[in-house]
Amino acid sequence: MKKNQPCHLRLKDAGGANPGQLGPLFDAPEQRYCPAGVYEIAYDAVGANPRLQINAQNCVHCKTCDIKDPGQNIDWVAPQGGEGPIYSGM
């Protein structure tokens, strides 16, 4: 992914992405079901105020987040160009 591309992983409701909303029920499953470690819970300097951080540059375009998200809050769209990953040697 190029650094100047728009993020292809979008949140339908940014307020709903707060780990505090689904955290007690599901404990932020994004950080476990993503095979590339795209999603992580980040905290402020004092270790409070958890938020969902999306590291889209790590994405392998498997669409797992679009399928497995229990709140259906993550919207995976085709990256700029639309052709997806190009695997050489396959």
Short mmCIF file of N, CA and C in Angstrom, two decimals:
data_model
loop_
_atom_site.label_atom_id
_atom_site.label_comp_id
_atom_site.label_asym_id
_atom_site.label_seq_id
_atom_site.Cartn_x
_atom_site.Cartn_y
_atom_site.Cartn_z
N MET A 1 0.84 -1.17 0.00
CA MET A 1 0.00 0.00 0.00
C MET A 1 0.89 1.24 0.00
N LYS A 2 0.57 2.18 -0.82
CA LYS A 2 1.33 3.42 -0.86
C LYS A 2 0.96 4.28 0.34
N LYS A 3 1.91 5.07 0.78
CA LYS A 3 1.67 5.88 1.97
C LYS A 3 0.61 6.96 1.76
N ASN A 4 0.44 7.42 0.53
CA ASN A 4 -0.51 8.51 0.29
C ASN A 4 -1.90 8.02 -0.10
N GLN A 5 -2.15 6.72 -0.06
CA GLN A 5 -3.48 6.19 -0.37
C GLN A 5 -4.43 6.45 0.79
N PRO A 6 -5.71 6.67 0.48
CA PRO A 6 -6.69 6.76 1.57
C PRO A 6 -6.86 5.40 2.23
N CYS A 7 -7.21 5.41 3.48
CA CYS A 7 -7.38 4.16 4.22
C CYS A 7 -8.57 3.38 3.66
N HIS A 8 -8.38 2.09 3.40
CA HIS A 8 -9.45 1.27 2.84
C HIS A 8 -10.25 0.57 3.94
N LEU A 9 -9.88 0.77 5.17
CA LEU A 9 -10.60 0.21 6.32
C LEU A 9 -11.29 1.37 7.02
N ARG A 10 -12.60 1.37 6.97
CA ARG A 10 -13.35 2.49 7.52
C ARG A 10 -14.29 2.00 8.61
N LEU A 11 -14.56 2.88 9.55
CA LEU A 11 -15.50 2.57 10.62
C LEU A 11 -16.83 3.22 10.28
N LYS A 12 -17.90 2.45 10.30
CA LYS A 12 -19.22 3.00 10.01
C LYS A 12 -19.65 3.99 11.08
N ASP A 13 -19.29 3.68 12.34
CA ASP A 13 -19.62 4.54 13.47
C ASP A 13 -18.38 4.65 14.33
N ALA A 14 -17.67 5.76 14.22
CA ALA A 14 -16.43 5.92 14.98
C ALA A 14 -16.67 5.83 16.49
N GLY A 15 -17.82 6.26 16.96
CA GLY A 15 -18.15 6.14 18.38
C GLY A 15 -18.35 4.69 18.78
N GLY A 16 -18.84 3.87 17.85
CA GLY A 16 -19.05 2.46 18.11
C GLY A 16 -17.75 1.67 18.13
N ALA A 17 -16.67 2.28 17.64
CA ALA A 17 -15.38 1.59 17.60
C ALA A 17 -14.66 1.69 18.93
N ASN A 18 -15.22 2.43 19.86
CA ASN A 18 -14.61 2.55 21.18
C ASN A 18 -14.65 1.18 21.85
N PRO A 19 -13.49 0.67 22.25
CA PRO A 19 -13.46 -0.65 22.88
C PRO A 19 -14.33 -0.73 24.12
N GLY A 20 -14.66 0.40 24.71
CA GLY A 20 -15.51 0.40 25.88
C GLY A 20 -16.92 -0.07 25.58
N GLN A 21 -17.36 0.08 24.33
CA GLN A 21 -18.72 -0.30 23.96
C GLN A 21 -18.85 -1.82 23.83
N LEU A 22 -18.00 -2.45 23.03
CA LEU A 22 -18.05 -3.90 22.87
C LEU A 22 -17.00 -4.59 23.73
N GLY A 23 -16.14 -3.82 24.34
CA GLY A 23 -15.05 -4.38 25.14
C GLY A 23 -15.50 -5.34 26.23
N PRO A 24 -16.44 -4.95 27.09
CA PRO A 24 -16.85 -5.86 28.17
C PRO A 24 -17.48 -7.16 27.64
N LEU A 25 -18.13 -7.09 26.50
CA LEU A 25 -18.80 -8.26 25.96
C LEU A 25 -17.85 -9.14 25.13
N PHE A 26 -17.06 -8.51 24.23
CA PHE A 26 -16.21 -9.26 23.31
C PHE A 26 -14.71 -9.04 23.51
N ASP A 27 -14.31 -8.09 24.34
CA ASP A 27 -12.90 -7.78 24.60
C ASP A 27 -12.14 -7.46 23.31
N ALA A 28 -12.70 -6.58 22.50
CA ALA A 28 -12.08 -6.09 21.26
C ALA A 28 -11.52 -7.23 20.40
N PRO A 29 -12.39 -8.06 19.81
CA PRO A 29 -11.94 -9.23 19.06
C PRO A 29 -11.13 -8.90 17.81
N GLU A 30 -11.19 -7.66 17.32
CA GLU A 30 -10.44 -7.28 16.13
C GLU A 30 -8.96 -7.62 16.27
N GLN A 31 -8.45 -7.43 17.46
CA GLN A 31 -7.02 -7.66 17.68
C GLN A 31 -6.66 -9.14 17.67
N ARG A 32 -7.65 -10.03 17.67
CA ARG A 32 -7.38 -11.47 17.64
C ARG A 32 -7.72 -12.12 16.30
N TYR A 33 -8.81 -11.70 15.65
CA TYR A 33 -9.18 -12.39 14.42
C TYR A 33 -8.42 -11.90 13.19
N CYS A 34 -7.79 -10.75 13.25
CA CYS A 34 -7.05 -10.24 12.10
C CYS A 34 -5.70 -10.95 12.00
N PRO A 35 -5.44 -11.66 10.90
CA PRO A 35 -4.17 -12.39 10.78
C PRO A 35 -2.95 -11.50 10.60
N ALA A 36 -3.16 -10.23 10.27
CA ALA A 36 -2.03 -9.33 10.01
C ALA A 36 -1.79 -8.34 11.14
N GLY A 37 -2.56 -8.40 12.20
CA GLY A 37 -2.38 -7.48 13.32
C GLY A 37 -2.68 -6.04 12.98
N VAL A 38 -3.68 -5.83 12.15
CA VAL A 38 -4.05 -4.48 11.73
C VAL A 38 -4.67 -3.69 12.87
N TYR A 39 -5.44 -4.35 13.72
CA TYR A 39 -6.18 -3.67 14.77
C TYR A 39 -5.50 -3.86 16.12
N GLU A 40 -5.39 -2.77 16.85
CA GLU A 40 -4.85 -2.85 18.21
C GLU A 40 -5.54 -1.82 19.07
N ILE A 41 -5.55 -2.09 20.34
CA ILE A 41 -6.13 -1.15 21.30
C ILE A 41 -4.99 -0.28 21.82
N ALA A 42 -5.14 1.02 21.64
CA ALA A 42 -4.13 1.98 22.09
C ALA A 42 -4.69 2.76 23.28
N TYR A 43 -3.80 3.12 24.17
CA TYR A 43 -4.18 3.87 25.38
C TYR A 43 -3.43 5.19 25.40
N ASP A 44 -3.95 6.14 26.18
CA ASP A 44 -3.24 7.41 26.30
C ASP A 44 -2.01 7.26 27.21
N ALA A 45 -1.33 8.34 27.48
CA ALA A 45 -0.07 8.31 28.22
C ALA A 45 -0.18 7.73 29.63
N VAL A 46 -1.36 7.83 30.24
CA VAL A 46 -1.53 7.32 31.60
C VAL A 46 -2.16 5.92 31.62
N GLY A 47 -2.33 5.33 30.44
CA GLY A 47 -2.88 3.98 30.37
C GLY A 47 -4.38 3.90 30.46
N ALA A 48 -5.05 4.99 30.15
CA ALA A 48 -6.51 5.03 30.19
C ALA A 48 -7.05 5.37 28.80
N ASN A 49 -8.36 5.50 28.70
CA ASN A 49 -9.03 5.89 27.46
C ASN A 49 -8.65 5.01 26.27
N PRO A 50 -9.03 3.74 26.28
CA PRO A 50 -8.71 2.86 25.16
C PRO A 50 -9.41 3.30 23.87
N ARG A 51 -8.71 3.13 22.76
CA ARG A 51 -9.30 3.44 21.45
C ARG A 51 -8.79 2.41 20.45
N LEU A 52 -9.57 2.19 19.42
CA LEU A 52 -9.19 1.25 18.37
C LEU A 52 -8.26 1.96 17.40
N GLN A 53 -7.06 1.42 17.24
CA GLN A 53 -6.10 1.98 16.28
C GLN A 53 -6.02 1.03 15.10
N ILE A 54 -6.16 1.58 13.89
CA ILE A 54 -6.11 0.78 12.67
C ILE A 54 -4.78 1.01 11.98
N ASN A 55 -3.99 -0.05 11.84
CA ASN A 55 -2.71 0.01 11.14
C ASN A 55 -2.92 -0.58 9.74
N ALA A 56 -3.57 0.20 8.87
CA ALA A 56 -3.98 -0.29 7.55
C ALA A 56 -2.81 -0.72 6.67
N GLN A 57 -1.63 -0.20 6.93
CA GLN A 57 -0.47 -0.58 6.12
C GLN A 57 -0.10 -2.05 6.29
N ASN A 58 -0.57 -2.69 7.35
CA ASN A 58 -0.30 -4.11 7.59
C ASN A 58 -1.30 -5.04 6.91
N CYS A 59 -2.37 -4.49 6.38
CA CYS A 59 -3.48 -5.28 5.85
C CYS A 59 -3.05 -6.17 4.68
N VAL A 60 -3.52 -7.42 4.70
CA VAL A 60 -3.26 -8.37 3.62
C VAL A 60 -4.51 -8.58 2.75
N HIS A 61 -5.53 -7.77 2.94
CA HIS A 61 -6.75 -7.75 2.12
C HIS A 61 -7.50 -9.08 2.13
N CYS A 62 -7.63 -9.68 3.29
CA CYS A 62 -8.35 -10.96 3.40
C CYS A 62 -9.84 -10.77 3.68
N LYS A 63 -10.27 -9.57 4.05
CA LYS A 63 -11.66 -9.22 4.37
C LYS A 63 -12.20 -9.90 5.63
N THR A 64 -11.34 -10.48 6.44
CA THR A 64 -11.80 -11.12 7.68
C THR A 64 -12.52 -10.12 8.56
N CYS A 65 -12.02 -8.90 8.65
CA CYS A 65 -12.64 -7.90 9.52
C CYS A 65 -14.05 -7.54 9.06
N ASP A 66 -14.28 -7.56 7.77
CA ASP A 66 -15.60 -7.24 7.23
C ASP A 66 -16.60 -8.35 7.56
N ILE A 67 -16.11 -9.56 7.72
CA ILE A 67 -16.97 -10.72 7.97
C ILE A 67 -17.13 -11.01 9.46
N LYS A 68 -16.04 -10.96 10.21
CA LYS A 68 -16.03 -11.42 11.60
C LYS A 68 -16.39 -10.37 12.65
N ASP A 69 -16.43 -9.10 12.30
CA ASP A 69 -16.68 -8.06 13.29
C ASP A 69 -18.08 -8.23 13.88
N PRO A 70 -18.19 -8.50 15.19
CA PRO A 70 -19.51 -8.76 15.78
C PRO A 70 -20.43 -7.55 15.72
N GLY A 71 -19.89 -6.35 15.73
CA GLY A 71 -20.72 -5.15 15.65
C GLY A 71 -20.94 -4.69 14.22
N GLN A 72 -20.34 -5.37 13.24
CA GLN A 72 -20.41 -4.99 11.83
C GLN A 72 -20.10 -3.50 11.64
N ASN A 73 -19.09 -3.02 12.36
CA ASN A 73 -18.72 -1.62 12.31
C ASN A 73 -17.57 -1.35 11.34
N ILE A 74 -16.81 -2.37 10.97
CA ILE A 74 -15.68 -2.18 10.07
C ILE A 74 -16.14 -2.40 8.64
N ASP A 75 -15.87 -1.42 7.81
CA ASP A 75 -16.25 -1.49 6.40
C ASP A 75 -14.98 -1.60 5.57
N TRP A 76 -14.75 -2.77 4.99
CA TRP A 76 -13.59 -3.00 4.14
C TRP A 76 -13.99 -2.65 2.72
N VAL A 77 -13.25 -1.74 2.11
CA VAL A 77 -13.49 -1.38 0.71
C VAL A 77 -12.24 -1.72 -0.09
N ALA A 78 -12.39 -1.92 -1.36
CA ALA A 78 -11.24 -2.24 -2.19
C ALA A 78 -10.23 -1.09 -2.13
N PRO A 79 -8.96 -1.40 -1.96
CA PRO A 79 -7.94 -0.36 -1.93
C PRO A 79 -7.92 0.41 -3.25
N GLN A 80 -7.33 1.59 -3.21
CA GLN A 80 -7.25 2.43 -4.41
C GLN A 80 -6.63 1.63 -5.55
N GLY A 81 -7.24 1.66 -6.69
CA GLY A 81 -6.82 0.85 -7.82
C GLY A 81 -7.79 -0.30 -8.03
N GLY A 82 -8.31 -0.87 -6.93
CA GLY A 82 -9.32 -1.89 -6.98
C GLY A 82 -8.88 -3.29 -7.35
N GLU A 83 -7.61 -3.48 -7.71
CA GLU A 83 -7.20 -4.81 -8.14
C GLU A 83 -6.78 -5.71 -6.99
N GLY A 84 -6.61 -5.17 -5.80
CA GLY A 84 -6.21 -5.97 -4.65
C GLY A 84 -4.75 -6.36 -4.71
N PRO A 85 -4.36 -7.33 -3.91
CA PRO A 85 -2.94 -7.70 -3.87
C PRO A 85 -2.52 -8.43 -5.14
N ILE A 86 -1.29 -8.23 -5.54
CA ILE A 86 -0.74 -8.92 -6.70
C ILE A 86 0.37 -9.81 -6.17
N TYR A 87 0.10 -11.11 -6.14
CA TYR A 87 1.08 -12.06 -5.64
C TYR A 87 1.89 -12.60 -6.80
N SER A 88 3.17 -12.36 -6.79
CA SER A 88 4.00 -12.90 -7.86
C SER A 88 4.40 -14.33 -7.51
N GLY A 89 4.57 -15.16 -8.50
CA GLY A 89 4.98 -16.54 -8.27
C GLY A 89 3.82 -17.48 -8.00
N MET A 90 2.60 -17.04 -8.19
CA MET A 90 1.46 -17.95 -7.96
C MET A 90 0.85 -18.33 -9.28
#
